[in-house]
Coordinates of C-alpha atoms in Angstrom, one line a residue:
Chain T
M309 CA -122.3 -201.5 69.9
I310 CA -122.9 -203.7 73.0
E311 CA -121.2 -203.1 76.3
S312 CA -119.6 -206.2 77.8
D313 CA -121.3 -207.5 80.9
N314 CA -118.5 -209.9 81.6
Q315 CA -116.3 -208.0 84.0
E316 CA -114.1 -211.0 84.5
E317 CA -113.1 -210.9 80.9
L318 CA -112.0 -207.3 81.3
D319 CA -110.1 -207.9 84.6
D320 CA -108.1 -210.9 83.5
R321 CA -104.6 -211.5 84.6
P322 CA -101.5 -212.0 82.4
P323 CA -100.2 -215.6 82.2
I324 CA -96.9 -214.5 83.7
L325 CA -95.5 -212.0 86.3
Y326 CA -98.8 -211.9 88.3
S327 CA -100.0 -208.4 87.1
W328 CA -100.2 -206.3 84.0
N329 CA -98.1 -203.6 85.5
N330 CA -95.2 -206.0 86.0
L331 CA -95.6 -207.1 82.3
Y332 CA -95.6 -203.5 81.1
L333 CA -92.5 -202.9 83.2
L334 CA -90.9 -205.9 81.6
V335 CA -91.5 -204.5 78.1
L336 CA -90.2 -201.1 79.0
V337 CA -87.2 -202.4 80.8
A338 CA -86.4 -204.8 77.9
H339 CA -86.7 -201.8 75.5
A340 CA -84.3 -199.7 77.7
I341 CA -81.8 -202.6 77.7
I342 CA -82.0 -202.9 73.9
I343 CA -81.4 -199.2 73.6
L344 CA -78.5 -199.4 76.0
L345 CA -77.0 -202.4 74.0
F346 CA -77.4 -200.3 70.8
Y347 CA -75.6 -197.4 72.5
L348 CA -72.8 -199.7 73.6
F349 CA -72.7 -201.2 70.1
T350 CA -72.4 -197.7 68.6
R351 CA -69.6 -196.8 71.1
A352 CA -67.7 -200.0 70.4
Y353 CA -67.8 -199.8 66.6
S354 CA -67.8 -196.1 65.7
Chain D
M84 CA -84.8 -217.4 37.1
N85 CA -84.1 -221.1 37.7
I86 CA -87.0 -223.6 37.7
I87 CA -86.2 -224.5 41.3
D88 CA -86.6 -220.8 42.4
W89 CA -90.0 -220.7 40.6
I90 CA -91.1 -223.8 42.5
V91 CA -89.8 -222.5 45.9
M92 CA -91.4 -219.0 45.3
L93 CA -94.8 -220.1 43.9
G94 CA -94.9 -223.2 46.2
T95 CA -94.3 -221.0 49.3
L96 CA -96.8 -218.3 48.3
L97 CA -99.6 -220.5 47.0
G98 CA -99.0 -223.0 49.9
I99 CA -99.7 -220.2 52.4
V100 CA -102.8 -219.1 50.5
A101 CA -104.1 -222.6 50.2
Y102 CA -103.5 -223.2 53.9
G103 CA -105.3 -219.9 54.7
V104 CA -108.3 -220.7 52.6
W105 CA -108.6 -224.3 54.0
K106 CA -108.3 -223.1 57.6
T107 CA -111.1 -220.5 57.0
R108 CA -113.4 -222.7 54.9
N109 CA -116.2 -222.6 57.6
V110 CA -116.5 -218.9 58.0
S111 CA -120.2 -218.3 57.8
S112 CA -121.2 -215.3 59.9
V113 CA -120.4 -211.6 59.6
Q114 CA -118.8 -211.6 63.1
S115 CA -116.6 -214.6 62.0
Y116 CA -115.8 -212.9 58.7
L117 CA -114.9 -209.5 60.2
L118 CA -113.6 -210.4 63.6
G119 CA -112.5 -214.0 63.1
D120 CA -114.8 -215.3 65.9
R121 CA -112.6 -213.4 68.3
D122 CA -110.6 -216.6 69.0
L123 CA -107.1 -215.8 67.9
P124 CA -104.2 -216.4 70.3
W125 CA -101.6 -213.7 71.2
W126 CA -98.8 -215.0 69.0
T127 CA -101.0 -214.9 65.9
I128 CA -102.2 -211.4 66.8
G129 CA -98.6 -210.3 67.4
L130 CA -97.3 -211.7 64.1
S131 CA -100.3 -210.3 62.3
I132 CA -99.7 -206.8 63.7
M133 CA -96.0 -207.0 62.6
A134 CA -96.9 -208.3 59.1
T135 CA -99.5 -205.6 58.6
Q136 CA -97.0 -202.8 59.4
A137 CA -94.1 -204.4 57.4
S138 CA -94.9 -203.9 53.8
A139 CA -92.8 -205.3 50.9
I140 CA -91.1 -201.9 50.5
T141 CA -89.9 -202.3 54.1
F142 CA -87.8 -205.3 53.1
L143 CA -86.7 -203.8 49.8
S144 CA -85.9 -200.3 51.1
T145 CA -84.6 -200.8 54.7
P146 CA -81.5 -202.9 53.8
G147 CA -80.8 -200.4 51.0
Q148 CA -81.1 -197.5 53.5
A149 CA -78.6 -199.2 55.9
Y150 CA -76.3 -199.8 52.9
E151 CA -76.4 -196.1 52.1
D152 CA -77.0 -194.4 55.4
G153 CA -76.0 -196.8 58.2
M154 CA -78.1 -198.1 61.1
R155 CA -79.6 -194.9 62.5
F156 CA -83.0 -195.6 61.0
A157 CA -83.5 -198.1 63.9
Q158 CA -84.2 -195.1 66.1
F159 CA -87.4 -194.3 64.1
Y160 CA -89.0 -197.3 66.0
F161 CA -87.9 -196.4 69.5
G162 CA -91.3 -194.9 70.4
L163 CA -93.2 -198.1 69.4
P164 CA -92.8 -200.2 72.6
V165 CA -94.0 -197.2 74.7
A166 CA -97.0 -196.7 72.4
M167 CA -97.8 -200.4 72.7
V168 CA -97.9 -200.2 76.5
I169 CA -100.0 -197.0 76.5
L170 CA -102.5 -198.7 74.1
A171 CA -102.6 -201.8 76.2
I172 CA -103.4 -199.8 79.3
F173 CA -105.9 -197.2 78.0
V174 CA -107.3 -198.0 74.6
I175 CA -107.8 -201.8 74.2
P176 CA -109.9 -202.1 77.4
I177 CA -112.3 -199.4 76.0
Y178 CA -112.7 -201.2 72.6
Y179 CA -113.2 -204.5 74.5
R180 CA -115.7 -203.1 76.9
L181 CA -117.8 -201.7 74.0
K182 CA -117.3 -204.9 71.9
V183 CA -116.8 -202.8 68.8
Y184 CA -115.9 -204.1 65.3
T185 CA -114.1 -200.8 64.3
A186 CA -112.3 -198.0 66.0
Y187 CA -114.9 -195.5 64.6
E188 CA -117.8 -197.4 66.1
Y189 CA -116.4 -196.3 69.5
L190 CA -116.8 -192.7 68.5
E191 CA -120.6 -193.0 68.1
G192 CA -120.9 -194.0 71.7
R193 CA -118.5 -191.4 72.9
F194 CA -119.8 -188.6 70.6
D195 CA -122.4 -189.2 67.9
L196 CA -123.2 -190.9 64.6
R197 CA -121.9 -188.0 62.4
T198 CA -118.5 -188.0 64.1
R199 CA -118.2 -191.7 63.6
T200 CA -119.2 -191.4 59.9
L201 CA -116.9 -188.5 59.3
T202 CA -113.8 -190.3 60.7
A203 CA -114.7 -193.6 58.9
I204 CA -115.0 -191.7 55.5
L205 CA -111.6 -190.0 56.2
F206 CA -110.1 -193.4 56.9
L207 CA -111.6 -194.9 53.7
L208 CA -110.3 -192.1 51.5
Q209 CA -106.8 -192.3 52.9
R210 CA -106.4 -196.1 53.2
G211 CA -108.2 -196.7 49.9
L212 CA -105.6 -194.8 48.0
A213 CA -102.7 -196.2 50.1
A214 CA -103.7 -199.8 49.3
G215 CA -103.0 -199.2 45.6
I216 CA -99.5 -197.9 46.5
T217 CA -98.9 -200.9 48.8
I218 CA -99.2 -203.0 45.6
Y219 CA -97.6 -200.6 43.1
A220 CA -94.4 -199.7 45.0
P221 CA -93.0 -203.2 45.3
A222 CA -94.4 -204.2 41.9
I223 CA -92.3 -201.6 40.1
I224 CA -89.1 -203.0 41.7
L225 CA -90.0 -206.7 41.4
S226 CA -91.1 -206.3 37.7
S227 CA -87.8 -204.6 36.9
I228 CA -85.8 -207.4 38.7
L229 CA -87.8 -210.3 37.4
G230 CA -88.3 -208.9 33.9
W231 CA -92.1 -209.2 34.2
G232 CA -94.5 -206.6 32.9
L233 CA -95.5 -204.1 35.6
N234 CA -99.2 -204.8 35.2
I235 CA -98.6 -208.5 35.4
T236 CA -96.8 -208.1 38.7
I237 CA -99.5 -205.8 40.0
F238 CA -102.2 -208.3 39.1
F239 CA -100.3 -211.3 40.4
I240 CA -100.0 -209.7 43.9
G241 CA -103.5 -208.1 43.8
L242 CA -105.6 -211.0 42.6
V243 CA -104.0 -213.6 45.0
V244 CA -104.6 -211.2 47.9
I245 CA -108.2 -210.4 46.9
F246 CA -108.9 -214.2 46.5
Y247 CA -107.9 -215.3 50.0
T248 CA -109.1 -212.1 51.7
V249 CA -112.6 -212.5 50.1
M250 CA -112.7 -216.2 50.9
G251 CA -111.8 -216.1 54.6
G252 CA -112.1 -212.5 55.8
T253 CA -110.1 -211.3 58.8
R254 CA -109.3 -214.9 59.9
A255 CA -107.7 -215.7 56.6
V256 CA -105.7 -212.4 56.8
S257 CA -104.4 -213.4 60.3
V258 CA -103.7 -217.0 59.5
T259 CA -101.8 -216.3 56.3
Q260 CA -99.9 -213.4 58.0
K261 CA -98.6 -215.8 60.6
Q262 CA -97.1 -218.0 57.9
Q263 CA -96.0 -215.1 55.9
M264 CA -94.2 -213.5 58.9
I265 CA -92.5 -216.8 59.6
V266 CA -91.3 -216.9 56.0
I267 CA -90.2 -213.3 56.1
L268 CA -88.2 -213.6 59.4
G269 CA -86.7 -216.9 58.4
G270 CA -85.8 -215.6 54.9
M271 CA -84.1 -212.5 56.3
F272 CA -82.2 -214.6 58.9
I273 CA -81.0 -217.0 56.2
A274 CA -79.9 -214.0 54.1
A275 CA -77.8 -212.7 57.0
I276 CA -76.2 -216.2 57.5
I277 CA -75.4 -216.5 53.7
L278 CA -73.9 -213.0 53.7
V279 CA -71.5 -213.9 56.6
Y280 CA -70.7 -217.2 54.8
K281 CA -69.9 -215.3 51.6
L282 CA -67.3 -213.0 53.2
P283 CA -63.7 -213.7 51.9
A284 CA -61.9 -216.5 53.7
N285 CA -59.6 -214.1 55.5
V286 CA -62.4 -211.8 56.8
S287 CA -64.2 -212.9 59.9
F288 CA -67.6 -211.8 61.1
G289 CA -65.9 -209.6 63.7
D290 CA -63.6 -208.0 60.9
A291 CA -66.7 -207.3 58.8
V292 CA -68.6 -205.5 61.7
G293 CA -65.4 -203.7 62.6
L294 CA -65.0 -202.5 59.0
A295 CA -68.6 -201.3 58.8
G296 CA -68.1 -199.4 62.1
K297 CA -64.9 -197.7 60.9
L298 CA -66.7 -196.7 57.7
G299 CA -69.4 -195.0 59.8
K300 CA -72.2 -197.4 59.2
L301 CA -72.9 -198.6 62.7
K302 CA -74.1 -195.4 64.5
V303 CA -77.4 -196.8 65.8
V304 CA -78.1 -194.3 68.6
D305 CA -77.6 -190.5 68.4
F306 CA -78.5 -188.6 71.6
S307 CA -78.0 -185.1 70.0
F308 CA -81.1 -182.9 70.0
D309 CA -81.3 -181.6 66.4
L310 CA -84.7 -180.8 64.9
N311 CA -83.2 -181.0 61.4
N312 CA -81.8 -184.5 62.0
R313 CA -84.6 -186.9 61.1
Y314 CA -83.4 -189.9 63.0
T315 CA -82.2 -189.3 66.6
F316 CA -83.1 -190.9 70.0
W317 CA -85.3 -187.9 70.8
S318 CA -87.2 -187.8 67.4
G319 CA -87.8 -191.6 67.8
M320 CA -89.0 -191.4 71.4
L321 CA -91.1 -188.2 71.2
G322 CA -92.3 -188.1 67.6
G323 CA -92.4 -191.9 67.4
V324 CA -94.7 -192.4 70.4
F325 CA -97.2 -189.9 68.9
L326 CA -97.0 -191.5 65.4
F327 CA -97.4 -195.1 66.6
L328 CA -100.2 -194.2 69.0
S329 CA -102.2 -192.9 66.1
Y330 CA -101.3 -195.7 63.7
F331 CA -102.0 -198.6 66.1
G332 CA -104.8 -196.9 68.0
T333 CA -106.9 -195.4 65.3
D334 CA -106.1 -197.1 62.0
Q335 CA -108.6 -199.9 61.4
S336 CA -106.0 -202.0 59.5
Q337 CA -104.2 -202.4 62.9
V338 CA -107.2 -202.1 65.3
Q339 CA -108.9 -205.0 63.5
R340 CA -105.8 -207.2 64.1
Y341 CA -106.0 -207.0 67.9
L342 CA -109.8 -206.9 68.1
S343 CA -109.8 -210.5 66.7
G344 CA -108.1 -211.8 69.9
K345 CA -109.6 -214.5 72.0
S346 CA -109.7 -212.2 75.0
L347 CA -108.5 -208.8 76.3
T348 CA -105.4 -210.7 77.6
E349 CA -104.6 -212.2 74.2
S350 CA -104.9 -208.8 72.5
R351 CA -102.8 -207.1 75.0
L352 CA -100.1 -209.8 74.8
G353 CA -100.2 -209.5 71.0
L354 CA -99.5 -205.8 71.2
L355 CA -96.8 -206.2 73.8
F356 CA -95.2 -209.0 71.7
N357 CA -95.0 -206.5 68.9
G358 CA -93.5 -204.0 71.3
L359 CA -90.8 -206.5 72.3
L360 CA -89.9 -207.8 68.8
K361 CA -90.3 -204.9 66.4
V362 CA -87.1 -203.0 67.3
P363 CA -84.9 -206.1 67.2
M364 CA -86.5 -207.1 63.9
Q365 CA -85.8 -203.7 62.4
F366 CA -82.2 -204.0 63.7
L367 CA -81.9 -207.4 61.9
V368 CA -83.2 -206.0 58.6
L369 CA -80.9 -203.0 58.8
F370 CA -78.0 -205.3 59.8
V371 CA -78.6 -207.4 56.6
G372 CA -78.1 -204.1 54.7
I373 CA -74.8 -203.5 56.5
L374 CA -73.6 -207.1 55.6
V375 CA -74.6 -206.4 52.0
F376 CA -72.4 -203.2 52.3
V377 CA -69.4 -205.2 53.6
F378 CA -70.0 -207.9 51.0
F379 CA -69.8 -205.3 48.2
Q380 CA -66.5 -204.0 49.6
F381 CA -65.0 -207.3 48.5
N382 CA -67.2 -208.2 45.5
T383 CA -67.9 -206.2 42.3
R384 CA -71.1 -204.2 42.4
P385 CA -72.9 -202.5 39.5
V386 CA -72.4 -198.8 39.1
H387 CA -76.2 -198.5 39.1
F388 CA -78.4 -201.0 40.8
N389 CA -81.6 -200.5 38.8
N390 CA -81.0 -202.7 35.6
A391 CA -84.1 -201.2 33.9
N392 CA -82.4 -197.7 34.0
V393 CA -79.1 -199.1 32.7
A394 CA -81.0 -200.9 29.9
K395 CA -82.2 -197.5 28.7
L396 CA -78.6 -196.6 27.9
I397 CA -77.7 -199.7 26.0
G398 CA -77.7 -199.3 22.2
T399 CA -77.8 -195.5 22.5
P400 CA -75.1 -193.0 21.7
L401 CA -74.7 -192.7 25.5
E402 CA -73.6 -196.3 25.9
A403 CA -70.0 -195.5 25.3
D404 CA -70.0 -193.0 28.1
Y405 CA -71.7 -195.4 30.4
R406 CA -69.1 -198.1 29.6
E407 CA -66.3 -195.6 30.5
Y408 CA -67.9 -194.8 33.8
E409 CA -68.5 -198.5 34.5
E410 CA -64.8 -199.2 33.9
A411 CA -63.7 -196.3 36.1
Y412 CA -66.1 -197.5 38.8
N413 CA -64.6 -201.0 38.8
L414 CA -61.1 -199.5 39.2
V415 CA -62.3 -197.4 42.2
Q416 CA -63.8 -200.6 43.7
E417 CA -60.4 -202.2 43.5
E418 CA -59.0 -199.3 45.5
E419 CA -61.8 -199.6 48.0
R420 CA -61.1 -203.3 48.4
A421 CA -57.4 -202.7 49.1
L422 CA -58.3 -200.0 51.7
A423 CA -60.9 -202.3 53.3
E424 CA -58.2 -204.9 53.8
Q425 CA -55.9 -202.3 55.3
I426 CA -58.6 -201.1 57.7
I427 CA -59.2 -204.7 58.8
A428 CA -55.5 -205.4 59.3
A429 CA -54.9 -202.2 61.3
N430 CA -58.1 -202.9 63.4
R431 CA -56.9 -206.4 64.3
I432 CA -53.6 -205.1 65.7
G433 CA -55.0 -201.9 67.1
D434 CA -52.7 -199.7 65.0
E435 CA -54.6 -196.4 65.3
A436 CA -52.3 -194.4 63.0
A437 CA -52.6 -196.9 60.1
L438 CA -56.3 -197.2 60.8
E439 CA -56.9 -193.5 60.6
A440 CA -54.8 -193.2 57.4
A441 CA -56.7 -196.0 55.7
R442 CA -60.0 -194.6 56.8
A443 CA -59.3 -191.1 55.5
A444 CA -58.2 -192.6 52.2
S445 CA -61.3 -194.7 52.1
I446 CA -63.5 -191.7 52.5
E447 CA -61.8 -190.0 49.5
V448 CA -62.2 -193.1 47.4
T449 CA -65.9 -193.4 48.4
A450 CA -66.4 -189.8 47.3
K451 CA -64.8 -190.6 44.0
A452 CA -67.2 -193.6 43.6
K453 CA -70.1 -191.4 44.4
N454 CA -69.2 -188.9 41.7
I455 CA -69.1 -191.7 39.1
R456 CA -72.5 -193.0 40.2
Q457 CA -73.9 -189.4 39.9
S458 CA -72.4 -189.1 36.4
V459 CA -74.2 -192.3 35.4
E460 CA -77.5 -191.0 36.9
E461 CA -77.1 -187.9 34.8
L462 CA -76.6 -190.1 31.7
I463 CA -79.8 -191.9 32.6
L464 CA -81.7 -188.6 33.0
Q465 CA -80.3 -187.4 29.8
Q466 CA -81.7 -190.4 28.0
D467 CA -85.0 -190.4 29.9
P468 CA -85.7 -187.3 32.0
N469 CA -88.6 -189.1 33.7
S470 CA -86.4 -191.8 35.1
K471 CA -86.2 -192.3 38.9
T472 CA -82.4 -192.6 39.5
K473 CA -82.5 -193.3 43.3
D474 CA -81.4 -197.0 43.3
T475 CA -81.0 -197.9 47.0
D476 CA -84.3 -199.8 46.9
Y477 CA -82.7 -202.2 44.4
V478 CA -79.5 -202.9 46.4
F479 CA -80.8 -205.8 48.4
I480 CA -82.9 -207.4 45.7
S481 CA -79.9 -207.1 43.3
F482 CA -77.7 -209.0 45.8
V483 CA -80.4 -211.6 46.2
T484 CA -80.9 -212.3 42.5
T485 CA -77.2 -212.2 41.6
F486 CA -75.4 -213.8 44.5
L487 CA -77.7 -216.1 46.4
P488 CA -77.7 -219.8 45.5
V489 CA -80.6 -221.4 43.6
G490 CA -83.6 -222.1 45.8
L491 CA -82.8 -219.2 48.2
I492 CA -83.5 -216.7 45.4
G493 CA -87.0 -218.1 45.2
L494 CA -87.3 -218.0 49.0
L495 CA -86.2 -214.4 49.3
L496 CA -88.6 -213.4 46.5
A497 CA -91.3 -215.2 48.4
V498 CA -90.3 -213.0 51.4
I499 CA -90.9 -209.8 49.4
F500 CA -94.2 -211.0 47.8
S501 CA -95.4 -212.2 51.2
A502 CA -94.8 -208.8 52.8
A503 CA -96.7 -207.1 49.9
M504 CA -99.6 -209.5 50.3
S505 CA -99.7 -209.4 54.1
S506 CA -100.1 -205.6 54.4
T507 CA -102.4 -205.4 51.4
S508 CA -104.8 -208.1 52.8
S509 CA -105.0 -206.2 56.1
E510 CA -105.9 -203.0 54.3
L511 CA -108.6 -204.6 52.1
N512 CA -110.1 -206.3 55.1
A513 CA -110.1 -203.1 57.1
L514 CA -111.6 -201.1 54.2
A515 CA -114.4 -203.6 53.8
T516 CA -115.1 -203.8 57.5
T517 CA -115.3 -200.0 57.9
T518 CA -117.5 -199.7 54.8
V519 CA -120.0 -202.3 56.0
I520 CA -120.0 -201.6 59.7
D521 CA -119.7 -197.8 59.8
I522 CA -121.5 -196.8 56.7
Y523 CA -123.5 -199.5 55.0
R524 CA -125.1 -201.4 57.9
R525 CA -125.3 -198.3 60.2
S526 CA -126.6 -195.7 57.8
L527 CA -127.6 -197.1 54.4
V528 CA -129.1 -200.6 54.6
K529 CA -130.3 -201.4 58.2
N530 CA -131.8 -204.5 59.8
K531 CA -130.9 -207.1 57.2
S532 CA -129.9 -210.7 57.9
D533 CA -126.4 -211.7 59.0
R534 CA -126.1 -213.5 55.6
H535 CA -126.8 -210.3 53.8
Y536 CA -124.0 -208.4 55.6
L537 CA -121.6 -211.3 55.1
Q538 CA -122.2 -211.2 51.3
A539 CA -121.9 -207.4 51.5
S540 CA -118.6 -207.7 53.3
K541 CA -117.3 -210.0 50.6
L542 CA -118.5 -207.7 47.8
F543 CA -116.9 -204.7 49.4
T544 CA -113.6 -206.6 49.8
I545 CA -113.7 -207.3 46.1
L546 CA -114.7 -203.7 45.4
W547 CA -111.8 -202.2 47.4
G548 CA -109.5 -204.8 45.9
V549 CA -110.5 -203.6 42.4
V550 CA -110.1 -199.9 43.4
A551 CA -106.6 -200.7 44.8
L552 CA -105.7 -202.6 41.6
L553 CA -106.9 -199.9 39.3
F554 CA -105.1 -197.3 41.3
A555 CA -101.9 -199.4 41.2
V556 CA -102.2 -199.7 37.4
V557 CA -102.6 -196.0 36.7
A558 CA -100.0 -195.0 39.4
D559 CA -97.3 -195.4 36.7
L560 CA -98.9 -192.6 34.7
F561 CA -98.4 -190.0 37.4
E562 CA -94.9 -189.1 38.3
N563 CA -95.5 -187.8 41.8
L564 CA -98.4 -190.1 42.7
I565 CA -96.8 -191.6 45.8
Q566 CA -96.1 -188.2 47.1
A567 CA -99.7 -187.2 46.3
V568 CA -100.9 -190.1 48.4
N569 CA -98.7 -189.2 51.3
I570 CA -100.0 -185.6 51.1
I571 CA -103.6 -186.8 51.0
G572 CA -102.8 -189.0 54.1
S573 CA -101.3 -186.0 55.9
L574 CA -104.4 -183.9 55.1
F575 CA -106.7 -186.4 56.9
Y576 CA -104.6 -188.3 59.4
G577 CA -104.2 -185.3 61.8
A578 CA -107.9 -184.7 62.0
I579 CA -108.7 -188.4 62.7
L580 CA -106.0 -188.5 65.5
G581 CA -107.3 -185.2 66.9
V582 CA -110.9 -186.7 67.2
F583 CA -109.6 -189.8 69.0
L584 CA -107.4 -187.8 71.4
V585 CA -110.4 -185.6 72.3
A586 CA -112.4 -188.8 72.8
F587 CA -109.8 -190.4 75.1
F588 CA -108.4 -187.5 77.0
M589 CA -110.9 -184.5 76.9
K590 CA -113.8 -186.2 78.6
K591 CA -116.0 -183.1 79.0
I592 CA -116.2 -182.4 75.2
G593 CA -119.3 -183.5 73.4
G594 CA -120.1 -184.7 69.9
R595 CA -121.2 -181.3 68.4
A596 CA -118.0 -179.6 69.4
V597 CA -115.7 -182.3 68.1
F598 CA -117.6 -182.7 64.8
W599 CA -117.4 -179.0 64.0
G600 CA -113.9 -178.9 65.5
A601 CA -112.9 -181.6 63.0
I602 CA -114.5 -179.8 60.1
L603 CA -112.9 -176.5 61.0
G604 CA -109.6 -178.1 61.6
E605 CA -109.8 -179.9 58.2
I606 CA -110.7 -176.6 56.4
V607 CA -107.7 -174.8 58.0
V608 CA -105.4 -177.8 57.0
V609 CA -106.6 -177.7 53.4
T610 CA -106.2 -173.9 53.3
I611 CA -102.6 -174.2 54.6
F612 CA -101.9 -176.9 52.0
L613 CA -103.3 -174.7 49.2
L614 CA -101.3 -171.6 50.4
D615 CA -98.2 -173.8 50.4
Y616 CA -99.1 -175.2 46.9
Y617 CA -99.4 -171.7 45.4
E618 CA -96.2 -170.7 47.3
H619 CA -97.7 -168.1 49.6
V620 CA -96.3 -170.0 52.7
N621 CA -93.7 -172.7 53.0
I622 CA -94.8 -175.6 55.3
A623 CA -93.7 -179.2 54.6
Y624 CA -96.8 -181.5 54.3
L625 CA -95.7 -183.8 57.1
W626 CA -96.4 -180.9 59.6
L627 CA -100.0 -181.0 58.5
N628 CA -100.5 -184.2 60.7
L629 CA -99.5 -182.3 63.8
I630 CA -101.3 -179.1 62.8
G631 CA -104.5 -180.9 62.0
C632 CA -104.5 -182.9 65.3
A633 CA -103.7 -179.8 67.4
L634 CA -106.4 -177.7 65.6
V635 CA -109.1 -180.3 66.1
M636 CA -108.4 -180.4 69.8
L637 CA -108.2 -176.6 70.1
F638 CA -111.4 -175.9 68.1
S639 CA -113.3 -178.7 70.0
W640 CA -112.3 -177.1 73.3
I641 CA -113.2 -173.6 72.2
L642 CA -116.6 -174.7 70.7
E643 CA -117.4 -176.7 73.9
T644 CA -116.5 -173.7 76.1
I645 CA -118.6 -171.3 74.0
R646 CA -121.6 -173.5 73.8
P647 CA -121.4 -176.5 76.3
Q648 CA -123.2 -179.7 75.3
G649 CA -121.4 -182.2 77.5
A650 CA -120.1 -185.7 76.6
A651 CA -122.0 -188.9 76.2
A652 CA -121.8 -191.4 79.1
V653 CA -119.2 -193.6 77.6

């Protein structure tokens, strides 16, 4: 097991949205929207 | 099966394998073989992660589950995107910083060698047995549908997978999984389109969805808090996060997929890609099952979907009874059809009274149909008491082989075989990697050349492949083997997860405490299992996961408190 000495490799930025926090938020918000759509789908058809 | 279907199925499967072998023909070092030179882009990692998790049984069972039970199973995956974000933030950077090959390698730096070896052996035991079932479970269904011998089907899946996994290692697994996942998603999408196209001319897509909804099949989200209800929003979000953290964070078959990324960024993006796509994908697969349900409201379906079971009755004194039930079932289906049309007509004009009357009548007719199906199952059991009469796994594949046009049957069978191969190849690859890196190279045969470990990796892949094949072949001899494998998994999985949770979140606990904590926790789990087995207590085996994990954490904390050692610097 070798520790990485390349800090840049570990601090890299995501290709979109400027920061990883923004990208994580995108995934969580998209997931919340999907659940909301499922809920509306359930309400509409049950 | 038509010759065109054979060409499509074999052409698709062997084409993917040939492409995988050709793309990985230059693999010549152990790092390249086990980590794919760490050069894979995020979309390959993401598709590979999805393909590893989605076994053939996913695509056989899930539409059948929607057909029988509706869409609520989608909630099982609600915790997955949250788990992906947690892993991307906390776990992947640790694995990258330490440049590990396996998840267990990290434990040596954090604790000590014996903790690493213990968790690696627990993983090998559990995953080694599961690999056989990953081949056996779909083979039993595919052999019944295709009329092939069970062992021929097992060997067809197993030998093809062993061949390309041995040839190209982890890179071959990822490259073929990308193609296999494209075939799987494309095939399921085409199946959905064909199902809509095959609805009666006077039934629109909206009518079909409305009908499924009125018959109680479209309850995707359930916010009620009920511990006895297996699929709710809360069980998915709370239990699911826990389950997926352990599966994606500590199971080498998944860890290996994202460790082969070009960079930390690519690995994180691959996991987040899975987090974004997995829930919609499961929705699509379940929705295909709903469309099959609506399709069979207007088209005659068999009284029992497993033809192999029905064949047991033909030519016996029970055949006459079976024919009677079959005829009665066909009459009930005509009633169902008329009521489905009434529901659609009432739904179109918003006539609530007519809708409610037709719905109530439909529930009664469905109960009648269920009774007839149960009577047929009893006949099958009377003829052969060892038969498995649950036939929901056969619903989708029966539709595929009976109602899809020539060519598409071959494509959808390629989907099922692809799914079986993609998850098995990941398992064999992970088993070989853990054996070589955590046991063979670390403790048994040290300081040999790279070429030696490359050859050893290939040999261990073959060895685990043979173990999986043998296990799949004898699986048929033991009635409750799949359950036994799940029980074995539950005996060990909790302890592995407990060790990793201590490593990540209880920073002051050292190697000695966690090792003995794991041993003690495992002893208690096995004791509880034996007490349950001999009926002194009553605890469902799935709870052993949680108990094992909690006990390892508790014992580790107690042991560290009594006799402090302190953690390693990692």
